[in-house]
Amino acid sequence: MPYQVTPTPIEGVLILEPKVFGDARGFFFESFNARDFEQATGLQRSFVQDNHSKSAKGVLRGMHYQAQNPQGKLVRVTQGAVFDAVVDIRPGSKTYGQWFGLELSADNKKQLWIPEGLAHGFLVTSDSAEFLYKTTDYYNPVFERSLLWNDPDVGIDWPLHLLDAAPLLAAKDASALTLAQTAEQA
């Protein structure tokens, strides 16, 4: 099997660990193969967009989602390390309002499958990090939304102790809505 797949407490969110071949020269692995992804996860998805960001230590991006045209995401880190988090905001989901987080790093090579309808974000815990993700729908700025990263009703346990200062946020993320407010808008 090309991936080891581990379910998480959030319905549909999966940790994928690719088979890595390494020796004294370095390493090789297939970071994505559509046939192997479908076989390992049981999911048939078409990815339409790849995104790549680089961020400094302490940058917190998220918790992002699209109100329409929701994006499924396959995410990974190619340089550095992040604490990656998802929140289930799918109305009627058994895990609605729950969160899950884990470290993604260039060293551990883990990937996270995030189904459509979840809010997603990450905190850079290394000096810098390069973050890549494949999406199942196109980015649509008209429907972009942010869930408040520190909503006390959600309670994400961000590893802020790893930072030298408060997290660095974009204005849209600092003024994002709480889970209760997003539910009122739905």
PDB file of C-alpha atoms in Angstrom:
ATOM      1  CA  MET A   1       0.000   0.000   0.000  1.00  0.00           C
ATOM      2  CA  PRO A   2       1.524   3.368  -0.985  1.00  0.00           C
ATOM      3  CA  TYR A   3       0.005   5.193   2.001  1.00  0.00           C
ATOM      4  CA  GLN A   4      -0.643   4.338   5.598  1.00  0.00           C
ATOM      5  CA  VAL A   5      -4.064   5.888   6.306  1.00  0.00           C
ATOM      6  CA  THR A   6      -5.178   6.792   9.820  1.00  0.00           C
ATOM      7  CA  PRO A   7      -8.681   8.079  10.542  1.00  0.00           C
ATOM      8  CA  THR A   8      -9.043  11.006  12.959  1.00  0.00           C
ATOM      9  CA  PRO A   9     -11.831  11.850  15.415  1.00  0.00           C
ATOM     10  CA  ILE A  10     -13.333  14.222  12.790  1.00  0.00           C
ATOM     11  CA  GLU A  11     -15.527  12.368  10.339  1.00  0.00           C
ATOM     12  CA  GLY A  12     -13.758  12.088   6.969  1.00  0.00           C
ATOM     13  CA  VAL A  13     -10.451  13.685   7.988  1.00  0.00           C
ATOM     14  CA  LEU A  14      -7.560  11.308   7.284  1.00  0.00           C
ATOM     15  CA  ILE A  15      -3.836  11.294   8.017  1.00  0.00           C
ATOM     16  CA  LEU A  16      -1.841   9.886   5.100  1.00  0.00           C
ATOM     17  CA  GLU A  17       1.744   8.749   5.512  1.00  0.00           C
ATOM     18  CA  PRO A  18       3.396   7.976   2.184  1.00  0.00           C
ATOM     19  CA  LYS A  19       5.882   5.171   1.742  1.00  0.00           C
ATOM     20  CA  VAL A  20       9.300   6.856   1.718  1.00  0.00           C
ATOM     21  CA  PHE A  21      12.384   5.259   0.198  1.00  0.00           C
ATOM     22  CA  GLY A  22      15.610   6.624   1.619  1.00  0.00           C
ATOM     23  CA  ASP A  23      19.294   5.939   1.833  1.00  0.00           C
ATOM     24  CA  ALA A  24      22.537   7.873   2.308  1.00  0.00           C
ATOM     25  CA  ARG A  25      21.794   9.869  -0.870  1.00  0.00           C
ATOM     26  CA  GLY A  26      18.433  11.219   0.363  1.00  0.00           C
ATOM     27  CA  PHE A  27      14.857  10.062  -0.158  1.00  0.00           C
ATOM     28  CA  PHE A  28      12.127   9.566  -2.743  1.00  0.00           C
ATOM     29  CA  PHE A  29       8.369   9.230  -2.429  1.00  0.00           C
ATOM     30  CA  GLU A  30       5.295   9.818  -4.548  1.00  0.00           C
ATOM     31  CA  SER A  31       3.602  12.784  -2.912  1.00  0.00           C
ATOM     32  CA  PHE A  32       0.429  12.165  -4.913  1.00  0.00           C
ATOM     33  CA  ASN A  33      -0.866   9.446  -7.206  1.00  0.00           C
ATOM     34  CA  ALA A  34      -4.607   9.553  -8.016  1.00  0.00           C
ATOM     35  CA  ARG A  35      -4.982   5.771  -8.305  1.00  0.00           C
ATOM     36  CA  ASP A  36      -3.125   5.110  -5.043  1.00  0.00           C
ATOM     37  CA  PHE A  37      -5.023   7.899  -3.232  1.00  0.00           C
ATOM     38  CA  GLU A  38      -8.355   6.372  -4.267  1.00  0.00           C
ATOM     39  CA  GLN A  39      -7.227   2.851  -3.348  1.00  0.00           C
ATOM     40  CA  ALA A  40      -5.892   3.897   0.073  1.00  0.00           C
ATOM     41  CA  THR A  41      -8.759   6.202   1.080  1.00  0.00           C
ATOM     42  CA  GLY A  42     -11.745   4.909  -0.883  1.00  0.00           C
ATOM     43  CA  LEU A  43     -12.221   8.491  -2.113  1.00  0.00           C
ATOM     44  CA  GLN A  44     -12.522   9.528  -5.717  1.00  0.00           C
ATOM     45  CA  ARG A  45     -11.584  13.193  -6.015  1.00  0.00           C
ATOM     46  CA  SER A  46     -10.389  15.411  -8.829  1.00  0.00           C
ATOM     47  CA  PHE A  47      -7.962  18.104  -7.778  1.00  0.00           C
ATOM     48  CA  VAL A  48      -8.178  21.321  -9.791  1.00  0.00           C
ATOM     49  CA  GLN A  49      -5.742  23.671  -8.070  1.00  0.00           C
ATOM     50  CA  ASP A  50      -2.393  23.431  -6.257  1.00  0.00           C
ATOM     51  CA  ASN A  51      -1.370  26.147  -3.786  1.00  0.00           C
ATOM     52  CA  HIS A  52       2.026  26.831  -2.210  1.00  0.00           C
ATOM     53  CA  SER A  53       2.723  29.280   0.605  1.00  0.00           C
ATOM     54  CA  LYS A  54       5.776  30.219   2.607  1.00  0.00           C
ATOM     55  CA  SER A  55       5.375  31.741   6.058  1.00  0.00           C
ATOM     56  CA  ALA A  56       7.621  32.864   8.900  1.00  0.00           C
ATOM     57  CA  LYS A  57       7.556  31.468  12.421  1.00  0.00           C
ATOM     58  CA  GLY A  58       4.452  32.497  14.316  1.00  0.00           C
ATOM     59  CA  VAL A  59       2.264  33.114  11.273  1.00  0.00           C
ATOM     60  CA  LEU A  60      -1.214  31.700  11.793  1.00  0.00           C
ATOM     61  CA  ARG A  61      -3.245  31.300   8.613  1.00  0.00           C
ATOM     62  CA  GLY A  62      -6.885  30.405   9.122  1.00  0.00           C
ATOM     63  CA  MET A  63      -9.350  29.151   9.923  1.00  0.00           C
ATOM     64  CA  HIS A  64     -10.426  29.402   6.260  1.00  0.00           C
ATOM     65  CA  TYR A  65     -13.348  27.934   4.339  1.00  0.00           C
ATOM     66  CA  GLN A  66     -15.595  28.813   1.419  1.00  0.00           C
ATOM     67  CA  ALA A  67     -19.319  29.356   2.063  1.00  0.00           C
ATOM     68  CA  GLN A  68     -20.027  28.096  -1.464  1.00  0.00           C
ATOM     69  CA  ASN A  69     -17.776  26.004  -3.692  1.00  0.00           C
ATOM     70  CA  PRO A  70     -16.263  24.262  -0.632  1.00  0.00           C
ATOM     71  CA  GLN A  71     -12.809  22.849  -1.190  1.00  0.00           C
ATOM     72  CA  GLY A  72     -11.540  19.452  -0.165  1.00  0.00           C
ATOM     73  CA  LYS A  73      -7.819  19.787   0.556  1.00  0.00           C
ATOM     74  CA  LEU A  74      -4.846  17.452   0.614  1.00  0.00           C
ATOM     75  CA  VAL A  75      -2.170  19.343   2.579  1.00  0.00           C
ATOM     76  CA  ARG A  76       1.492  18.821   3.414  1.00  0.00           C
ATOM     77  CA  VAL A  77       4.654  20.682   4.415  1.00  0.00           C
ATOM     78  CA  THR A  78       7.817  20.582   2.286  1.00  0.00           C
ATOM     79  CA  GLN A  79      10.050  22.769   4.481  1.00  0.00           C
ATOM     80  CA  GLY A  80       9.798  23.391   8.206  1.00  0.00           C
ATOM     81  CA  ALA A  81       6.898  22.476  10.478  1.00  0.00           C
ATOM     82  CA  VAL A  82       3.375  23.634  11.263  1.00  0.00           C
ATOM     83  CA  PHE A  83       0.580  22.778  13.646  1.00  0.00           C
ATOM     84  CA  ASP A  84      -2.305  22.081  11.276  1.00  0.00           C
ATOM     85  CA  ALA A  85      -5.900  22.300  12.504  1.00  0.00           C
ATOM     86  CA  VAL A  86      -9.378  21.640  11.127  1.00  0.00           C
ATOM     87  CA  VAL A  87     -12.830  22.408  12.536  1.00  0.00           C
ATOM     88  CA  ASP A  88     -15.964  20.614  11.392  1.00  0.00           C
ATOM     89  CA  ILE A  89     -18.479  23.301  10.389  1.00  0.00           C
ATOM     90  CA  ARG A  90     -20.729  20.990   8.330  1.00  0.00           C
ATOM     91  CA  PRO A  91     -24.326  21.446   9.526  1.00  0.00           C
ATOM     92  CA  GLY A  92     -25.748  18.130  10.699  1.00  0.00           C
ATOM     93  CA  SER A  93     -22.354  16.430  11.008  1.00  0.00           C
ATOM     94  CA  LYS A  94     -21.848  14.122  14.003  1.00  0.00           C
ATOM     95  CA  THR A  95     -18.582  15.955  14.693  1.00  0.00           C
ATOM     96  CA  TYR A  96     -19.904  19.509  14.134  1.00  0.00           C
ATOM     97  CA  GLY A  97     -17.917  22.063  16.149  1.00  0.00           C
ATOM     98  CA  GLN A  98     -15.099  19.641  16.949  1.00  0.00           C
ATOM     99  CA  TRP A  99     -11.482  20.229  16.009  1.00  0.00           C
ATOM    100  CA  PHE A 100      -8.458  18.104  15.248  1.00  0.00           C
ATOM    101  CA  GLY A 101      -4.823  19.123  14.949  1.00  0.00           C
ATOM    102  CA  LEU A 102      -1.419  17.584  14.312  1.00  0.00           C
ATOM    103  CA  GLU A 103       2.109  18.487  13.334  1.00  0.00           C
ATOM    104  CA  LEU A 104       2.874  18.383   9.631  1.00  0.00           C
ATOM    105  CA  SER A 105       6.533  18.750   8.768  1.00  0.00           C
ATOM    106  CA  ALA A 106       9.108  18.201   6.079  1.00  0.00           C
ATOM    107  CA  ASP A 107      10.602  15.573   8.383  1.00  0.00           C
ATOM    108  CA  ASN A 108       7.484  13.500   9.093  1.00  0.00           C
ATOM    109  CA  LYS A 109       6.113  13.866   5.520  1.00  0.00           C
ATOM    110  CA  LYS A 110       2.554  13.360   6.777  1.00  0.00           C
ATOM    111  CA  GLN A 111      -0.339  14.627   4.701  1.00  0.00           C
ATOM    112  CA  LEU A 112      -3.843  15.500   5.832  1.00  0.00           C
ATOM    113  CA  TRP A 113      -7.000  14.951   3.788  1.00  0.00           C
ATOM    114  CA  ILE A 114      -9.588  17.572   4.728  1.00  0.00           C
ATOM    115  CA  PRO A 115     -13.023  16.972   3.209  1.00  0.00           C
ATOM    116  CA  GLU A 116     -15.191  19.718   1.795  1.00  0.00           C
ATOM    117  CA  GLY A 117     -16.995  21.791   4.430  1.00  0.00           C
ATOM    118  CA  LEU A 118     -14.322  22.106   7.125  1.00  0.00           C
ATOM    119  CA  ALA A 119     -12.481  25.213   8.289  1.00  0.00           C
ATOM    120  CA  HIS A 120      -8.706  24.847   8.016  1.00  0.00           C
ATOM    121  CA  GLY A 121      -5.672  26.685   9.298  1.00  0.00           C
ATOM    122  CA  PHE A 122      -2.098  26.278  10.444  1.00  0.00           C
ATOM    123  CA  LEU A 123       0.462  27.846  12.764  1.00  0.00           C
ATOM    124  CA  VAL A 124       4.121  27.896  11.718  1.00  0.00           C
ATOM    125  CA  THR A 125       6.243  26.475  14.541  1.00  0.00           C
ATOM    126  CA  SER A 126       9.639  26.369  12.789  1.00  0.00           C
ATOM    127  CA  ASP A 127      11.700  29.376  11.621  1.00  0.00           C
ATOM    128  CA  SER A 128       9.705  29.248   8.396  1.00  0.00           C
ATOM    129  CA  ALA A 129       7.561  26.714   6.562  1.00  0.00           C
ATOM    130  CA  GLU A 130       6.495  25.945   3.020  1.00  0.00           C
ATOM    131  CA  PHE A 131       2.960  24.579   2.845  1.00  0.00           C
ATOM    132  CA  LEU A 132       1.437  22.872  -0.198  1.00  0.00           C
ATOM    133  CA  TYR A 133      -2.139  21.868  -0.790  1.00  0.00           C
ATOM    134  CA  LYS A 134      -4.257  20.425  -3.547  1.00  0.00           C
ATOM    135  CA  THR A 135      -7.910  21.514  -3.736  1.00  0.00           C
ATOM    136  CA  THR A 136     -11.024  19.913  -5.226  1.00  0.00           C
ATOM    137  CA  ASP A 137     -12.575  23.240  -6.258  1.00  0.00           C
ATOM    138  CA  TYR A 138     -11.277  26.601  -7.363  1.00  0.00           C
ATOM    139  CA  TYR A 139     -10.647  29.436  -4.930  1.00  0.00           C
ATOM    140  CA  ASN A 140     -13.562  31.874  -5.013  1.00  0.00           C
ATOM    141  CA  PRO A 141     -12.818  35.108  -3.096  1.00  0.00           C
ATOM    142  CA  VAL A 142     -16.513  36.081  -3.031  1.00  0.00           C
ATOM    143  CA  PHE A 143     -17.286  33.100  -0.781  1.00  0.00           C
ATOM    144  CA  GLU A 144     -14.093  33.065   1.299  1.00  0.00           C
ATOM    145  CA  ARG A 145     -14.760  33.095   5.036  1.00  0.00           C
ATOM    146  CA  SER A 146     -12.748  32.742   8.237  1.00  0.00           C
ATOM    147  CA  LEU A 147     -13.666  31.107  11.516  1.00  0.00           C
ATOM    148  CA  LEU A 148     -12.090  32.807  14.540  1.00  0.00           C
ATOM    149  CA  TRP A 149      -8.848  30.948  15.254  1.00  0.00           C
ATOM    150  CA  ASN A 150      -9.246  31.205  19.040  1.00  0.00           C
ATOM    151  CA  ASP A 151     -13.019  30.782  19.376  1.00  0.00           C
ATOM    152  CA  PRO A 152     -13.424  29.610  23.004  1.00  0.00           C
ATOM    153  CA  ASP A 153     -16.426  27.472  22.044  1.00  0.00           C
ATOM    154  CA  VAL A 154     -14.202  25.458  19.678  1.00  0.00           C
ATOM    155  CA  GLY A 155     -11.105  25.506  21.900  1.00  0.00           C
ATOM    156  CA  ILE A 156      -8.283  24.641  19.503  1.00  0.00           C
ATOM    157  CA  ASP A 157      -5.201  23.901  21.614  1.00  0.00           C
ATOM    158  CA  TRP A 158      -2.674  25.826  19.522  1.00  0.00           C
ATOM    159  CA  PRO A 159       0.953  25.218  20.633  1.00  0.00           C
ATOM    160  CA  LEU A 160       1.511  28.917  21.362  1.00  0.00           C
ATOM    161  CA  HIS A 161       4.221  27.985  23.881  1.00  0.00           C
ATOM    162  CA  LEU A 162       6.490  27.287  20.880  1.00  0.00           C
ATOM    163  CA  LEU A 163       6.355  30.957  19.828  1.00  0.00           C
ATOM    164  CA  ASP A 164       8.347  33.944  21.031  1.00  0.00           C
ATOM    165  CA  ALA A 165       5.348  36.297  20.645  1.00  0.00           C
ATOM    166  CA  ALA A 166       1.651  36.316  19.825  1.00  0.00           C
ATOM    167  CA  PRO A 167       0.723  34.706  16.486  1.00  0.00           C
ATOM    168  CA  LEU A 168       0.858  36.894  13.384  1.00  0.00           C
ATOM    169  CA  LEU A 169      -2.577  37.121  11.741  1.00  0.00           C
ATOM    170  CA  ALA A 170      -4.041  38.660   8.620  1.00  0.00           C
ATOM    171  CA  ALA A 171      -6.704  41.292   9.382  1.00  0.00           C
ATOM    172  CA  LYS A 172      -9.457  39.013   8.030  1.00  0.00           C
ATOM    173  CA  ASP A 173      -8.394  36.231  10.415  1.00  0.00           C
ATOM    174  CA  ALA A 174      -8.110  38.520  13.454  1.00  0.00           C
ATOM    175  CA  SER A 175     -11.692  39.735  12.896  1.00  0.00           C
ATOM    176  CA  ALA A 176     -13.217  36.396  11.871  1.00  0.00           C
ATOM    177  CA  LEU A 177     -16.565  35.097  13.116  1.00  0.00           C
ATOM    178  CA  THR A 178     -17.099  32.590  15.903  1.00  0.00           C
ATOM    179  CA  LEU A 179     -18.710  29.220  15.231  1.00  0.00           C
ATOM    180  CA  ALA A 180     -22.003  30.494  16.695  1.00  0.00           C
ATOM    181  CA  GLN A 181     -21.920  33.514  14.369  1.00  0.00           C
ATOM    182  CA  THR A 182     -21.186  31.362  11.308  1.00  0.00           C
ATOM    183  CA  ALA A 183     -24.138  29.116  12.197  1.00  0.00           C
ATOM    184  CA  GLU A 184     -26.415  32.168  12.360  1.00  0.00           C
ATOM    185  CA  GLN A 185     -25.340  33.194   8.845  1.00  0.00           C
ATOM    186  CA  ALA A 186     -25.965  29.769   7.326  1.00  0.00           C
TER     187      ALA A 186
END
